[in-house]
XYZ file of C-alpha atoms in Angstrom:
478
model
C 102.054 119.069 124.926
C 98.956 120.749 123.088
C 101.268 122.236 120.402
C 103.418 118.795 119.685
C 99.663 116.623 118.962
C 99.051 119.821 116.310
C 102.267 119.528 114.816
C 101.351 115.751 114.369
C 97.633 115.944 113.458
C 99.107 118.242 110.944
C 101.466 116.045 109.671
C 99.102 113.028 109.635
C 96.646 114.786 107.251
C 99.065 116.000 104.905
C 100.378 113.435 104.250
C 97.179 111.652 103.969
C 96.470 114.195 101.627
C 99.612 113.534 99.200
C 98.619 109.759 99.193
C 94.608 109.995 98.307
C 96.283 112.861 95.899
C 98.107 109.860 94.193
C 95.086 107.672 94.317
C 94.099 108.399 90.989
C 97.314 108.189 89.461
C 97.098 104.140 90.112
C 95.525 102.084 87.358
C 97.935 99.375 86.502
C 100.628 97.182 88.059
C 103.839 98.935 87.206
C 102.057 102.066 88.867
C 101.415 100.569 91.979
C 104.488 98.791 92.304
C 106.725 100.942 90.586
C 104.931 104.369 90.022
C 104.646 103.662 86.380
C 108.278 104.433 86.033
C 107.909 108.391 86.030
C 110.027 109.164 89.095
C 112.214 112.164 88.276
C 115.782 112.398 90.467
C 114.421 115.256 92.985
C 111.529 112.774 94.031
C 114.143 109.659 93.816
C 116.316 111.498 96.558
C 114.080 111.947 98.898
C 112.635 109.151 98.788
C 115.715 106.960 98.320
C 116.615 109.148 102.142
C 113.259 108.800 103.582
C 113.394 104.864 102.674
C 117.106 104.567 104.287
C 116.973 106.843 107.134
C 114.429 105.850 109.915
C 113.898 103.797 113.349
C 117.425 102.296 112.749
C 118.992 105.429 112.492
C 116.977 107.401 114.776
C 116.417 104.297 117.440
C 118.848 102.314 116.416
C 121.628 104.792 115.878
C 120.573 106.934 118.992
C 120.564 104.421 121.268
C 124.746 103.547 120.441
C 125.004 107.113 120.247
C 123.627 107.831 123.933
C 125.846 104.609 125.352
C 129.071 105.377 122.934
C 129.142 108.645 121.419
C 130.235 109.414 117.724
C 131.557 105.365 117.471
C 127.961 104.885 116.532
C 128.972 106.679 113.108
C 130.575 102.933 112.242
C 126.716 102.149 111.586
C 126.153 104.756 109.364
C 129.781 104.665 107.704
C 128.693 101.091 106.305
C 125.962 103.003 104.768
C 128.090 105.652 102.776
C 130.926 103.486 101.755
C 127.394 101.026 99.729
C 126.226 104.192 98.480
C 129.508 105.462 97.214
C 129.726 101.762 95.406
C 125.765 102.278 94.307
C 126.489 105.056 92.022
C 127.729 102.401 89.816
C 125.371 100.122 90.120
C 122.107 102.788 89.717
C 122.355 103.324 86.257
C 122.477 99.000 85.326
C 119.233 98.022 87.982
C 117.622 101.002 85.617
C 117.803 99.814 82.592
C 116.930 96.410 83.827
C 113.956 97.983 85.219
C 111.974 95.044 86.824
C 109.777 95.217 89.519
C 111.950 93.544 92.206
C 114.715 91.638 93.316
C 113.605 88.162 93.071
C 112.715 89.600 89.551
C 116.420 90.217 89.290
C 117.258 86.783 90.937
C 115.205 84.734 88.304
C 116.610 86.446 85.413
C 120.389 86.102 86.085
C 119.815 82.544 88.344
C 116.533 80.296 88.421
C 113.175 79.944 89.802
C 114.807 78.560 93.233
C 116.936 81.861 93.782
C 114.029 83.970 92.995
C 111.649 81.792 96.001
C 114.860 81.604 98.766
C 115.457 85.434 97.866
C 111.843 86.087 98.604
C 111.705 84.019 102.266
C 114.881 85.690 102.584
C 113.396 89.574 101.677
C 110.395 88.666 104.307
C 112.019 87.968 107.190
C 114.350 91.199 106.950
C 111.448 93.665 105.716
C 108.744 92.400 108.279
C 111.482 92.767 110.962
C 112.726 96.524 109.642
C 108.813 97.311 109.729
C 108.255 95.968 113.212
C 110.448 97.851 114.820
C 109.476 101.489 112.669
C 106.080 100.448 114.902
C 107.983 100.541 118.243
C 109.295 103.917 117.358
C 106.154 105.510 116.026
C 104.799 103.870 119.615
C 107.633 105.162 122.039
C 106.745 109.092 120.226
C 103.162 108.723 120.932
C 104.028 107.916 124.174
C 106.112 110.976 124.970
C 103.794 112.965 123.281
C 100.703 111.737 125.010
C 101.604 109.777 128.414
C 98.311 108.421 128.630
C 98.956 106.234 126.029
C 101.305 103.549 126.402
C 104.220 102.787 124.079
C 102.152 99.165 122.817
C 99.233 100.831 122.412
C 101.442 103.323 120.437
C 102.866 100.806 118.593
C 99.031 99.233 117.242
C 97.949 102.988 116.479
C 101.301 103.484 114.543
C 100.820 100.272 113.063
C 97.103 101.420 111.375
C 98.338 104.253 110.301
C 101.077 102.941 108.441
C 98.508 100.106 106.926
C 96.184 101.816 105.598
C 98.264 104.541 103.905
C 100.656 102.046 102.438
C 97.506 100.349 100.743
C 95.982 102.893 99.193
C 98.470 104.131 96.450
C 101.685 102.042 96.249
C 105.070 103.635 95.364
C 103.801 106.799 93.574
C 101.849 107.573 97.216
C 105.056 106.228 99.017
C 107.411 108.214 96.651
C 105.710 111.613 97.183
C 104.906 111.299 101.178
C 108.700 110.909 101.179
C 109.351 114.447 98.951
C 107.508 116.437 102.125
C 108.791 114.166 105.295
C 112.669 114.403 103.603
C 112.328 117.748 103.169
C 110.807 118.548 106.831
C 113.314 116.339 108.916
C 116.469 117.160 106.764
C 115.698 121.344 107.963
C 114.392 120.608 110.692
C 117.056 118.525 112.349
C 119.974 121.219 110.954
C 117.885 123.976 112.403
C 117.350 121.685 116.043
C 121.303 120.462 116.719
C 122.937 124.258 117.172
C 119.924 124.881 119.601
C 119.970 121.724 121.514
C 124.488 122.836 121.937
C 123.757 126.247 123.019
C 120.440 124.813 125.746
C 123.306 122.237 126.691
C 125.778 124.668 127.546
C 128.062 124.878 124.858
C 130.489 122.121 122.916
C 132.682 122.315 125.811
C 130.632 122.028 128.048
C 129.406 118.758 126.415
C 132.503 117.743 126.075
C 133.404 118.150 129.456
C 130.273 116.038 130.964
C 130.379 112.894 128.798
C 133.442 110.175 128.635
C 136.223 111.180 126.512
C 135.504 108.088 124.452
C 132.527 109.758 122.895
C 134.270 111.735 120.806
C 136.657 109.375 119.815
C 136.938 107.340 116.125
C 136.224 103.637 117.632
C 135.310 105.186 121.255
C 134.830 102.146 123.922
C 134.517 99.867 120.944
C 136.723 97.387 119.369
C 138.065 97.101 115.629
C 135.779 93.728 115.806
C 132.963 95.585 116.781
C 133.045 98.567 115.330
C 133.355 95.941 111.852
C 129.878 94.498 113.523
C 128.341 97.373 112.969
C 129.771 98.743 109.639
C 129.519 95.753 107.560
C 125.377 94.841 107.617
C 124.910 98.502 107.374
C 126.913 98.622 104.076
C 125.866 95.231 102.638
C 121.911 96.005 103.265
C 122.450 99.017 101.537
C 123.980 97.443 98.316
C 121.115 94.760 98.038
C 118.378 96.744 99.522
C 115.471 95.794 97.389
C 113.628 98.761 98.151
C 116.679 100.948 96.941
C 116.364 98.879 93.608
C 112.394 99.023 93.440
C 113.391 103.189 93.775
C 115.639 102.996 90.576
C 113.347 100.735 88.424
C 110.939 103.369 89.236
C 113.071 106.236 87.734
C 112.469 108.284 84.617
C 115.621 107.077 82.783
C 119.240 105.921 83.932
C 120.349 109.008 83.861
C 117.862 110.427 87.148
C 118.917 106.987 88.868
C 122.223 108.360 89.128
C 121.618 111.570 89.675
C 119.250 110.748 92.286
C 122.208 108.627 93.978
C 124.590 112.132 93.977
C 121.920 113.616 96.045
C 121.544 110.920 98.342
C 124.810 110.342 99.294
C 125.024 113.909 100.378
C 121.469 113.808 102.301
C 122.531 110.851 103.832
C 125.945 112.165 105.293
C 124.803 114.986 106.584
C 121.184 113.747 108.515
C 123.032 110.468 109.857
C 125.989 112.921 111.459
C 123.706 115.363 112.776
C 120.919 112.045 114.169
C 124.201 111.156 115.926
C 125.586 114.613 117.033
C 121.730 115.409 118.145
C 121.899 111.849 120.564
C 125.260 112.685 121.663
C 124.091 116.502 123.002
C 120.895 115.353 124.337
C 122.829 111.891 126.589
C 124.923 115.298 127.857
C 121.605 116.430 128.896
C 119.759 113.670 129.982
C 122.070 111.603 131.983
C 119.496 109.887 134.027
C 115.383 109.526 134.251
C 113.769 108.024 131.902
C 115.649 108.175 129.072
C 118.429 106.610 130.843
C 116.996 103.032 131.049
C 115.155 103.876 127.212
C 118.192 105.396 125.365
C 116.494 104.705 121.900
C 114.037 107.482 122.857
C 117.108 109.913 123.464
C 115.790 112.152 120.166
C 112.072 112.574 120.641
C 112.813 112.597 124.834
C 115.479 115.955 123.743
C 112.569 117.464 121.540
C 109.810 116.659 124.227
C 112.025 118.188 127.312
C 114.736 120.563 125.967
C 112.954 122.907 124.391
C 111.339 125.459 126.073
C 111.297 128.543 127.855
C 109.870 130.783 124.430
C 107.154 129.372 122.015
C 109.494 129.768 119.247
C 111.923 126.795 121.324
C 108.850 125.024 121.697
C 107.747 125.099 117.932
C 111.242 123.848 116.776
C 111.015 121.052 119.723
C 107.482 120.147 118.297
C 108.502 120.128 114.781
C 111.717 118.139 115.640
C 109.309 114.864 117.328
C 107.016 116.012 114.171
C 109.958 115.130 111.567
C 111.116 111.570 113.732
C 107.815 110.543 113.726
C 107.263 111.261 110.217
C 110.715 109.883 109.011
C 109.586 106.539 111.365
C 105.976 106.810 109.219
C 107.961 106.913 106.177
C 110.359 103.492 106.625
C 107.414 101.684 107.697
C 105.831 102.548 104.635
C 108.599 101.677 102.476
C 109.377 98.592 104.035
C 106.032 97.224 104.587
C 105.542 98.244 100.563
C 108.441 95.994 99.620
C 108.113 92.639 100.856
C 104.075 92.989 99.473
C 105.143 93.371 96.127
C 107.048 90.189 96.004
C 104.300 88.303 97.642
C 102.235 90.082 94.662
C 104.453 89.912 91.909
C 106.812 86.783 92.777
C 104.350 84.930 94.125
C 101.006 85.435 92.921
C 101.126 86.623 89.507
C 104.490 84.438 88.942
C 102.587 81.182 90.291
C 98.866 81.365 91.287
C 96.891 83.805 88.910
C 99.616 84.730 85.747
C 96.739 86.322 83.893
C 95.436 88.442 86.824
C 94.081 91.783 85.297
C 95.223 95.063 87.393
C 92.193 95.204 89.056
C 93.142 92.068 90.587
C 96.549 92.969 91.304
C 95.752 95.563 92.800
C 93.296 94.278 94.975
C 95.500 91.175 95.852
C 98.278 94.005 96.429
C 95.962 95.727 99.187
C 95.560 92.531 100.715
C 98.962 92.021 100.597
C 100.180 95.033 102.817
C 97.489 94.503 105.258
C 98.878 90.813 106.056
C 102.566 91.909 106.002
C 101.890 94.917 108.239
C 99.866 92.524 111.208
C 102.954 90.072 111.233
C 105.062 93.324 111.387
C 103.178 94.130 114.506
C 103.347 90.770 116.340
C 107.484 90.860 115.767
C 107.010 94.413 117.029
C 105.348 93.774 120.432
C 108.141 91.062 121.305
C 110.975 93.379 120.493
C 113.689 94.109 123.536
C 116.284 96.088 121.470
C 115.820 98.085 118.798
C 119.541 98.213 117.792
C 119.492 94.476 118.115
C 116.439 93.983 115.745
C 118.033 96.427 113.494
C 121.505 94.543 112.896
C 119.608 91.249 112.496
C 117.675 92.194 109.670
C 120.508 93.929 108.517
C 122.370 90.723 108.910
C 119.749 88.357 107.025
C 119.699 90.466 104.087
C 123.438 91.283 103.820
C 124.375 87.698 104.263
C 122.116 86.321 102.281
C 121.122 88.859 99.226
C 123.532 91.153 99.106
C 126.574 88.809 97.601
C 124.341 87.100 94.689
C 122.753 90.816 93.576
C 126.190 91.951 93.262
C 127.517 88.637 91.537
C 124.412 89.576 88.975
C 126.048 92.832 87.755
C 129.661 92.310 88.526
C 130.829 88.459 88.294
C 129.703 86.541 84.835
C 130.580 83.094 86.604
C 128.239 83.427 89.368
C 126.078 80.468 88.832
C 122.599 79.079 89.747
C 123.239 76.902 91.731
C 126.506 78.797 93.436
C 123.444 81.482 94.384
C 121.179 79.210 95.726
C 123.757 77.679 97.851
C 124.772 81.466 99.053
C 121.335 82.302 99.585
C 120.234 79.319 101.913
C 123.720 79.490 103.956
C 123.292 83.415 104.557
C 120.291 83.009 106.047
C 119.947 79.502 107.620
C 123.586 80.842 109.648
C 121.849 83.952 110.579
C 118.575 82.420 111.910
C 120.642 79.696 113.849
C 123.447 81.522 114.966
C 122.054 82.412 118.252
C 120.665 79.200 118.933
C 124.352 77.868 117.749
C 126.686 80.159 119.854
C 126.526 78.627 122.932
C 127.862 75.471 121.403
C 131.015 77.311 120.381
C 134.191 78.686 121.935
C 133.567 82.176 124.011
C 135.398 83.928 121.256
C 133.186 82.685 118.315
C 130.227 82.656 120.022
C 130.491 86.101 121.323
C 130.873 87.538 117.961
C 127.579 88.908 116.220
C 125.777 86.643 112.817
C 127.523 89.102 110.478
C 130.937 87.992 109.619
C 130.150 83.777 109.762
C 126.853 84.428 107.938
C 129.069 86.558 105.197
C 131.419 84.155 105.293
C 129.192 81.237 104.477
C 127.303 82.745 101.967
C 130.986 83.715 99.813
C 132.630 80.751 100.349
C 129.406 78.848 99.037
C 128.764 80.974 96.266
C 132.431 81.583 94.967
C 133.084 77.691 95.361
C 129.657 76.180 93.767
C 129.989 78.566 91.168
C 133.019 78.085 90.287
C 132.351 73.997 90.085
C 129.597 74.446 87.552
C 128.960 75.169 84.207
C 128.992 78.748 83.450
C 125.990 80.733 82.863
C 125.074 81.026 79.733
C 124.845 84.484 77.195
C 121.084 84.681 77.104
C 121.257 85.281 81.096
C 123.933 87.500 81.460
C 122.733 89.527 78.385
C 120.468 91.581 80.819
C 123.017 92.506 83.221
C 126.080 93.951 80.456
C 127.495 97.375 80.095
């Protein structure tokens, strides 16, 4: 195990290195929150992947994969489909060029949109971040046994703290150019390996359920729907995609970053999956059998041996999930600080804060965020679970009133304040609500109610009162 703690003592320090190497770079507000708008496309793409792709995808993601096979694509699907639609929306969130959403829900809706979008962007991010912890805990686990997956989790946690704080998106942006880079060859490189060490494709085949390799395996249209839909939705409100564009160059890298995203994502969620699918042929029992989320760092830990050069690609395999987990965290513990920051404080408390203040406030900020992060981590049971609730809040709740902002001119005030508080109110409640409700409601996940609540109130208040006027739809035009 000597070799895999190099590989991540090397990867700790450079990327500390990349974020004190942005330290100086950070003077004002707009370049902590928004790396003073100077991100060209090749930096937007990786760190537009590094953002998307982590614990969800490679706990998440790998824990269907192990229990259904290639069904757990649906997850990922709902991502491509929102990215195929974001290519239209890049180039119009750049040339609004804010610094976040609730930025965006002020400007096209009122003050009350831009506070419920904020509650609303707090309880998703926090929960995303928490559970980035327990994977950053469950590697340091495999990786050194002698420390247990909690006390993985608060080490992980520190980590994550303290190099979020110290530069904002231009350290975040640029940590995300080297850890896209390293998992994205890294994980081609590791799946043909981990086929031939497993026998072969037919031999894979030929050991797991024919349902892996099937399009909705042992799921249901209903399901598989479950797990499509908050994948896509998040991904079309995702404030920390938006945060990524108003951080671009010009309009013109926003979209070409999106191009280049698209592909990246494609092609690392389908070989995340492919890698969890070889390694369940694998690993069929032990450990990973009760702790299928671990199913990618387990394969990189205990399939590859037998020559130091297996070893090095095993060690630089954990290397790249741990640094992709490092990565999300980052991103989404950044986020939600900058609307506490910027919606919040400066908008409210202290409008004439200088940028040493923001800063400093900012600091604060991702310190606070990051210990709430860590007490949602330590009373998590499913990663998947987590996942698709966050997922949920957002989608529900976000997702339909950014959209309305660039696509529908009679979306309203108070139509998105009505969508706002529905999505998420149905989401918090809906467990505590299904066992109220017929078994074939109540066994149906927050995703579809929530969504439907949050239309229906949207399209119907909006559409009962007066129209929006020119001034705040001026922002949002062709």
């Amino acid at each position: 195990m000597n070799l895999y703690a190099i590989v991540l003592g090397i990867i700790v320090v450079t990327l500390l290195g990349v974020s004190l190497a942005r330290l100086h770079t950070v003077k004002t507000k707009a370049d902590y929150l928004v790396a003073g708008r100077s991100l060209p496309a090749f930096v937007l793409v990786f760190t537009l992947l590094s953002s998307w792709i982590g614990s969800g995808s490679l706990l998440g993601g790998a824990e269907n994969a192990y229990k259904h096979g290639f069904a757990a694509l649906w997850q990922g699907g709902g991502g491509w489909a929102g990215l195929a639609l974001i290519y239209f929306i890049a180039p119009r969130a750049r040339k609004f060029a804010q610094f976040t959403i609730p930025d965006l829900l002020e400007a096209r809706y009122n003050q009350t949109a831009r506070v419920l979008g904020v509650i609303a962007i707090l309880f998703t991010y926090t929960a995303i971040t928490s559970y980035q912890f327990i994977g950053g805990g469950d590697i340091l686990h495999l990786i050194f046994p002698q420390v247990s997956a909690v006390h993985g989790a608060y080490i992980l946690a520190g980590f994550v703290i303290v190099f979020t704080a110290i530069a904002g998106m231009g350290s975040v942006a640029y940590m995300d150019v080297v850890i896209g880079l390293l998992a994205t060859f890294t994980m081609i490189a590791a799946l043909p390996v981990l086929i031939h060490i497993a026998g072969g494709w037919a031999n894979v085949k030929a050991t797991l359920p024919a349902t892996h390799f099937e399009v909705l395996g042992d799921l249901s249209g209903i399901q598989a729907l479950e797990l499509f839909l908050p994948t896509c939705l998040l991904m079309l409100g995702n404030q920390s995609m938006y945060q990524k564009f108003f951080s671009a160059k010009s309009e013109k890298d926003a979209t070409r970053a999106t191009v280049g995203w698209i592909i990246g994502t494609v092609i690392l969620e389908t070989v995340i999956v492919a890698i969890a699918v070889v390694g369940s042929a694998i690993f069929r029992t032990g450990e990973v059998h009760d702790h299928p989320r671990e199913i990618l760092a387990y394969s990189g830990t205990h399939a590859f041996g037998g020559s130091p050069l297996l070893t090095v690609l095993g060690a630089l395999l954990v290397g790249a999930i741990f640094a992709k987990v490092v990565s999300t965290a980052n991103n989404y513990l950044f986020s939600p600080a900058t609307n506490l920051v910027n919606d919040v404080f400066v908008r409210y408390l202290a409008p004439k804060a200088s940028n040493g203040q923001v800063l400093l406030v900012s600091r604060a900020m991702v310190v606070l965020l990051g210990c709430w992060a860590l007490v949602q981590a330590l009373r998590i049971t499913s990663v998947l679970k987590m996942s698709l609730y966050a997922y949920t809040i957002y989608s529900a709740a976000l997702t339909p009133v950014i959209l309305a902002a660039f696509f529908w001119k009679r979306a309203t005030a108070k139509g998105a304040v009505a969508s706002i508080a529905a999505g998420t109110v149905v989401t918090v409640g809906w467990d505590s609500l299904t066992p109220h409700l017929p078994g074939i409601i109540g066994a149906r996940d927050a995703i579809l109610p929530a969504l439907v609540a949050s239309l229906l109130c949207l399209f119907a208040v909006s559409l009962a009162t007066k129209r929006p006027s020119a001034e705040q739809l001026a922002p949002f035009a062709d």
